[in-house]
């Protein structure tokens, strides 16, 4: 009996084929296969589609060689949401792509910051940094148009509790900026000591308000 065992064959390109299709192709080519314990995820491919093969397509190997396959996972792996708030829109696409996320809809709102992300949403809900979302998820963005269309006076936040001050800022169509915590024995921890811009100053909608807050030394 004559066989081709030991002869050189070209490894077929299995990318995009389902597991069953790939196995059939390898059988016809006289090659063995083994599925890798690792898996990947691609939203554009079917479950258990072949994502990667070793050796690569068109490599010359001996008949009977084992080809190692990496398959598309059934469920998307979970990722931790990055913080995109206050990030320029031009940088967001790269950040999302590097994490395996997609940029969804962009909604512009009146704000002094032009093309700066104000909110990040998944399925219509605001998501904070560290919130778990599936790989491949679409992240919608609320972005400033740079045209803050309303002039208003900055509220007086001095002496207010940190949480109350934040609610006052947001309720005044402004945004919370940087927060600095200072050691002091003169006031209770968590109380606002200073703010910038100062109270009564005329600013546009969406202006950032920085706060200096008494530190809890316990």
C-alpha atoms as a printed R data frame, in Angstrom:
    type eleno elety resid chain resno       x      y      z
1   ATOM     1    CA   UNK     A     1   0.000  0.000  0.000
2   ATOM     2    CA   UNK     A     2   1.293  3.477 -0.909
3   ATOM     3    CA   UNK     A     3   0.782  6.492  1.419
4   ATOM     4    CA   UNK     A     4   1.842 10.160  1.432
5   ATOM     5    CA   UNK     A     5   3.024  9.977  5.036
6   ATOM     6    CA   UNK     A     6   6.121 12.102  5.578
7   ATOM     7    CA   UNK     A     7   5.655 14.175  2.434
8   ATOM     8    CA   UNK     A     8   5.536 17.957  2.651
9   ATOM     9    CA   UNK     A     9   2.121 19.664  2.460
10  ATOM    10    CA   UNK     A    10   0.987 23.295  2.542
11  ATOM    11    CA   UNK     A    11  -1.025 24.314  5.622
12  ATOM    12    CA   UNK     A    12  -4.488 25.529  4.534
13  ATOM    13    CA   UNK     A    13  -5.786 28.944  5.618
14  ATOM    14    CA   UNK     A    14  -8.485 28.230  8.239
15  ATOM    15    CA   UNK     A    15  -9.225 31.789  9.376
16  ATOM    16    CA   UNK     A    16 -12.955 32.487  9.609
17  ATOM    17    CA   UNK     A    17 -14.016 28.864  9.138
18  ATOM    18    CA   UNK     A    18 -16.106 27.178 11.818
19  ATOM    19    CA   UNK     A    19 -14.486 24.472 13.913
20  ATOM    20    CA   UNK     A    20 -16.303 21.685 11.994
21  ATOM    21    CA   UNK     A    21 -15.329 23.165  8.620
22  ATOM    22    CA   UNK     A    22 -11.712 23.555  9.713
23  ATOM    23    CA   UNK     A    23 -11.465 19.968 10.937
24  ATOM    24    CA   UNK     A    24 -12.822 18.696  7.616
25  ATOM    25    CA   UNK     A    25 -10.256 20.754  5.679
26  ATOM    26    CA   UNK     A    26  -7.412 19.472  7.836
27  ATOM    27    CA   UNK     A    27  -8.564 15.864  7.442
28  ATOM    28    CA   UNK     A    28  -8.524 16.253  3.668
29  ATOM    29    CA   UNK     A    29  -5.020 17.731  3.868
30  ATOM    30    CA   UNK     A    30  -3.771 14.806  5.961
31  ATOM    31    CA   UNK     A    31  -3.064 17.005  8.991
32  ATOM    32    CA   UNK     A    32  -3.871 16.537 12.671
33  ATOM    33    CA   UNK     A    33  -5.357 19.233 14.910
34  ATOM    34    CA   UNK     A    34  -5.526 20.258 18.544
35  ATOM    35    CA   UNK     A    35  -7.649 23.032 20.086
36  ATOM    36    CA   UNK     A    36  -5.766 25.505 22.280
37  ATOM    37    CA   UNK     A    37  -7.033 26.046 25.822
38  ATOM    38    CA   UNK     A    38  -6.833 29.787 25.187
39  ATOM    39    CA   UNK     A    39  -9.599 31.475 23.221
40  ATOM    40    CA   UNK     A    40 -10.264 34.905 21.769
41  ATOM    41    CA   UNK     A    41 -13.354 36.882 20.914
42  ATOM    42    CA   UNK     A    42 -14.435 38.614 17.726
43  ATOM    43    CA   UNK     A    43 -17.969 40.010 17.463
44  ATOM    44    CA   UNK     A    44 -17.895 39.672 13.658
45  ATOM    45    CA   UNK     A    45 -17.346 35.904 13.670
46  ATOM    46    CA   UNK     A    46 -19.508 32.949 14.675
47  ATOM    47    CA   UNK     A    47 -19.076 31.125 17.954
48  ATOM    48    CA   UNK     A    48 -16.173 28.629 17.738
49  ATOM    49    CA   UNK     A    49 -14.924 30.098 14.453
50  ATOM    50    CA   UNK     A    50 -11.170 29.692 13.990
51  ATOM    51    CA   UNK     A    51  -9.314 32.852 15.029
52  ATOM    52    CA   UNK     A    52  -5.720 31.661 14.866
53  ATOM    53    CA   UNK     A    53  -3.683 28.690 13.733
54  ATOM    54    CA   UNK     A    54  -0.141 27.500 14.361
55  ATOM    55    CA   UNK     A    55   1.667 26.867 12.016
56  ATOM    56    CA   UNK     A    56   0.295 29.726  9.898
57  ATOM    57    CA   UNK     A    57  -1.408 29.325  6.531
58  ATOM    58    CA   UNK     A    58   0.791 28.245  3.595
59  ATOM    59    CA   UNK     A    59   3.589 26.985  5.847
60  ATOM    60    CA   UNK     A    60   5.215 23.821  4.493
61  ATOM    61    CA   UNK     A    61   4.941 20.934  6.990
62  ATOM    62    CA   UNK     A    62   5.148 17.163  6.987
63  ATOM    63    CA   UNK     A    63   1.972 15.179  6.412
64  ATOM    64    CA   UNK     A    64   0.407 14.282  9.763
65  ATOM    65    CA   UNK     A    65   1.662 17.479 11.445
66  ATOM    66    CA   UNK     A    66  -0.541 18.814 14.283
67  ATOM    67    CA   UNK     A    67  -2.125 22.221 13.680
68  ATOM    68    CA   UNK     A    68  -3.046 24.129 16.854
69  ATOM    69    CA   UNK     A    69  -6.322 26.070 16.658
70  ATOM    70    CA   UNK     A    70  -7.585 29.043 18.689
71  ATOM    71    CA   UNK     A    71 -11.377 29.366 18.612
72  ATOM    72    CA   UNK     A    72 -13.792 32.268 19.004
73  ATOM    73    CA   UNK     A    73 -15.302 32.163 22.499
74  ATOM    74    CA   UNK     A    74 -19.050 31.728 23.003
75  ATOM    75    CA   UNK     A    75 -19.281 34.624 25.451
76  ATOM    76    CA   UNK     A    76 -17.427 37.913 25.317
77  ATOM    77    CA   UNK     A    77 -14.795 38.368 28.047
78  ATOM    78    CA   UNK     A    78 -15.557 41.136 30.534
79  ATOM    79    CA   UNK     A    79 -13.458 44.299 30.573
80  ATOM    80    CA   UNK     A    80 -13.217 47.183 33.017
81  ATOM    81    CA   UNK     A    81 -14.545 50.440 31.586
82  ATOM    82    CA   UNK     A    82 -11.813 53.063 31.112
83  ATOM    83    CA   UNK     A    83 -12.334 56.675 32.154
84  ATOM    84    CA   UNK     A    84 -13.054 58.734 29.030
85  ATOM    85    CA   UNK     A    85 -14.578 61.744 30.811
86  ATOM    86    CA   UNK     A    86 -12.613 64.968 30.124
87  ATOM    87    CA   UNK     A    87 -10.719 63.164 27.337
88  ATOM    88    CA   UNK     A    88 -10.503 64.882 23.915
89  ATOM    89    CA   UNK     A    89 -12.652 63.062 21.375
90  ATOM    90    CA   UNK     A    90  -9.670 62.648 19.043
91  ATOM    91    CA   UNK     A    91  -8.002 60.355 21.608
92  ATOM    92    CA   UNK     A    92 -11.065 58.280 22.457
93  ATOM    93    CA   UNK     A    93 -11.092 56.124 19.324
94  ATOM    94    CA   UNK     A    94  -7.575 54.819 19.996
95  ATOM    95    CA   UNK     A    95  -8.331 54.121 23.669
96  ATOM    96    CA   UNK     A    96 -11.475 52.139 22.827
97  ATOM    97    CA   UNK     A    97  -9.857 50.240 19.953
98  ATOM    98    CA   UNK     A    98  -6.900 49.206 22.113
99  ATOM    99    CA   UNK     A    99  -9.328 47.716 24.642
100 ATOM   100    CA   UNK     A   100 -11.503 45.937 22.087
101 ATOM   101    CA   UNK     A   101 -14.454 48.319 22.476
102 ATOM   102    CA   UNK     A   102 -16.390 50.225 19.816
103 ATOM   103    CA   UNK     A   103 -17.326 53.875 19.684
104 ATOM   104    CA   UNK     A   104 -21.087 54.252 19.484
105 ATOM   105    CA   UNK     A   105 -23.223 57.363 18.994
106 ATOM   106    CA   UNK     A   106 -21.911 60.842 19.739
107 ATOM   107    CA   UNK     A   107 -24.345 63.377 21.200
108 ATOM   108    CA   UNK     A   108 -23.253 67.020 21.339
109 ATOM   109    CA   UNK     A   109 -24.486 69.270 24.148
110 ATOM   110    CA   UNK     A   110 -23.794 72.926 24.927
111 ATOM   111    CA   UNK     A   111 -20.548 73.078 26.881
112 ATOM   112    CA   UNK     A   112 -17.473 75.244 27.010
113 ATOM   113    CA   UNK     A   113 -15.226 72.265 26.253
114 ATOM   114    CA   UNK     A   114 -15.175 71.598 22.516
115 ATOM   115    CA   UNK     A   115 -15.018 67.919 21.523
116 ATOM   116    CA   UNK     A   116 -14.370 66.875 25.120
117 ATOM   117    CA   UNK     A   117 -16.166 63.817 26.542
118 ATOM   118    CA   UNK     A   118 -18.635 64.730 29.301
119 ATOM   119    CA   UNK     A   119 -20.360 61.366 29.791
120 ATOM   120    CA   UNK     A   120 -19.752 57.747 28.760
121 ATOM   121    CA   UNK     A   121 -22.717 55.415 28.329
122 ATOM   122    CA   UNK     A   122 -23.360 51.733 27.705
123 ATOM   123    CA   UNK     A   123 -26.870 50.785 26.598
124 ATOM   124    CA   UNK     A   124 -28.154 54.218 27.587
125 ATOM   125    CA   UNK     A   125 -26.773 54.151 31.129
126 ATOM   126    CA   UNK     A   126 -23.844 56.194 32.436
127 ATOM   127    CA   UNK     A   127 -20.952 53.882 33.316
128 ATOM   128    CA   UNK     A   128 -18.098 54.836 35.580
129 ATOM   129    CA   UNK     A   129 -14.454 53.827 35.397
130 ATOM   130    CA   UNK     A   130 -13.995 50.184 36.420
131 ATOM   131    CA   UNK     A   131 -17.569 49.110 35.579
132 ATOM   132    CA   UNK     A   132 -17.490 45.677 33.880
133 ATOM   133    CA   UNK     A   133 -18.663 45.556 30.264
134 ATOM   134    CA   UNK     A   134 -18.286 42.872 27.559
135 ATOM   135    CA   UNK     A   135 -15.527 43.094 25.002
136 ATOM   136    CA   UNK     A   136 -16.865 44.531 21.754
137 ATOM   137    CA   UNK     A   137 -19.431 46.715 23.541
138 ATOM   138    CA   UNK     A   138 -20.492 50.005 21.922
139 ATOM   139    CA   UNK     A   139 -19.808 53.030 24.106
140 ATOM   140    CA   UNK     A   140 -21.942 56.104 23.426
141 ATOM   141    CA   UNK     A   141 -20.487 59.506 24.241
142 ATOM   142    CA   UNK     A   142 -21.898 62.850 25.334
143 ATOM   143    CA   UNK     A   143 -19.516 65.525 24.051
144 ATOM   144    CA   UNK     A   144 -19.229 69.285 24.514
145 ATOM   145    CA   UNK     A   145 -19.791 71.489 21.475
146 ATOM   146    CA   UNK     A   146 -17.621 74.348 22.753
147 ATOM   147    CA   UNK     A   147 -20.577 76.737 22.599
148 ATOM   148    CA   UNK     A   148 -21.792 76.849 26.198
149 ATOM   149    CA   UNK     A   149 -24.958 78.784 25.378
150 ATOM   150    CA   UNK     A   150 -25.822 80.166 28.782
151 ATOM   151    CA   UNK     A   151 -24.066 82.639 31.052
152 ATOM   152    CA   UNK     A   152 -24.598 82.050 34.759
153 ATOM   153    CA   UNK     A   153 -23.166 82.986 38.131
154 ATOM   154    CA   UNK     A   154 -20.988 80.515 40.031
155 ATOM   155    CA   UNK     A   155 -22.698 79.489 43.299
156 ATOM   156    CA   UNK     A   156 -21.007 80.085 46.656
157 ATOM   157    CA   UNK     A   157 -19.761 76.664 47.801
158 ATOM   158    CA   UNK     A   158 -17.523 77.694 50.686
159 ATOM   159    CA   UNK     A   159 -18.518 75.983 53.916
160 ATOM   160    CA   UNK     A   160 -20.679 73.388 52.184
161 ATOM   161    CA   UNK     A   161 -20.209 69.632 52.578
162 ATOM   162    CA   UNK     A   162 -18.290 68.056 49.670
163 ATOM   163    CA   UNK     A   163 -21.260 65.968 48.494
164 ATOM   164    CA   UNK     A   164 -23.688 68.892 48.724
165 ATOM   165    CA   UNK     A   165 -21.254 71.102 46.837
166 ATOM   166    CA   UNK     A   166 -21.032 68.578 44.003
167 ATOM   167    CA   UNK     A   167 -24.825 68.424 43.748
168 ATOM   168    CA   UNK     A   168 -24.952 72.231 43.676
169 ATOM   169    CA   UNK     A   169 -22.356 72.355 40.894
170 ATOM   170    CA   UNK     A   170 -24.142 69.785 38.740
171 ATOM   171    CA   UNK     A   171 -27.532 71.353 39.429
172 ATOM   172    CA   UNK     A   172 -26.175 74.684 38.206
173 ATOM   173    CA   UNK     A   173 -25.219 73.172 34.797
174 ATOM   174    CA   UNK     A   174 -21.552 73.279 35.760
175 ATOM   175    CA   UNK     A   175 -19.021 70.460 36.139
176 ATOM   176    CA   UNK     A   176 -16.880 69.279 39.021
177 ATOM   177    CA   UNK     A   177 -13.217 69.885 38.254
178 ATOM   178    CA   UNK     A   178 -10.194 68.958 40.335
179 ATOM   179    CA   UNK     A   179 -10.553 68.337 44.064
180 ATOM   180    CA   UNK     A   180  -7.692 69.111 46.443
181 ATOM   181    CA   UNK     A   181  -7.682 67.872 50.045
182 ATOM   182    CA   UNK     A   182  -5.965 70.024 52.672
183 ATOM   183    CA   UNK     A   183  -4.990 69.380 56.298
184 ATOM   184    CA   UNK     A   184  -6.752 71.768 58.653
185 ATOM   185    CA   UNK     A   185  -7.935 71.858 62.270
186 ATOM   186    CA   UNK     A   186 -10.234 74.844 61.865
187 ATOM   187    CA   UNK     A   187 -13.191 73.180 60.098
188 ATOM   188    CA   UNK     A   188 -14.814 69.771 59.889
189 ATOM   189    CA   UNK     A   189 -13.481 67.198 57.439
190 ATOM   190    CA   UNK     A   190 -15.237 67.225 54.067
191 ATOM   191    CA   UNK     A   191 -16.057 70.959 54.160
192 ATOM   192    CA   UNK     A   192 -15.275 73.150 51.149
193 ATOM   193    CA   UNK     A   193 -12.534 75.669 51.998
194 ATOM   194    CA   UNK     A   194 -12.089 77.378 48.642
195 ATOM   195    CA   UNK     A   195 -13.278 77.240 45.047
196 ATOM   196    CA   UNK     A   196 -12.177 78.374 41.588
197 ATOM   197    CA   UNK     A   197 -13.765 80.218 39.793
198 ATOM   198    CA   UNK     A   198 -14.974 82.235 42.814
199 ATOM   199    CA   UNK     A   199 -18.616 82.678 43.808
200 ATOM   200    CA   UNK     A   200 -20.709 85.088 41.684
201 ATOM   201    CA   UNK     A   201 -18.271 85.036 38.767
202 ATOM   202    CA   UNK     A   202 -20.057 84.905 35.389
203 ATOM   203    CA   UNK     A   203 -19.191 81.730 33.436
204 ATOM   204    CA   UNK     A   204 -20.581 79.635 30.590
205 ATOM   205    CA   UNK     A   205 -22.547 76.425 30.955
206 ATOM   206    CA   UNK     A   206 -20.270 73.465 31.632
207 ATOM   207    CA   UNK     A   207 -17.464 75.433 33.324
208 ATOM   208    CA   UNK     A   208 -15.228 73.305 35.572
209 ATOM   209    CA   UNK     A   209 -15.302 74.217 39.277
210 ATOM   210    CA   UNK     A   210 -12.211 73.238 41.288
211 ATOM   211    CA   UNK     A   211 -12.626 72.622 45.014
212 ATOM   212    CA   UNK     A   212 -10.293 72.720 48.023
213 ATOM   213    CA   UNK     A   213 -11.696 70.458 50.776
214 ATOM   214    CA   UNK     A   214 -10.780 69.852 54.397
215 ATOM   215    CA   UNK     A   215  -9.062 66.489 54.760
216 ATOM   216    CA   UNK     A   216 -10.160 63.756 57.144
217 ATOM   217    CA   UNK     A   217  -7.057 62.993 59.232
218 ATOM   218    CA   UNK     A   218  -8.507 59.965 61.032
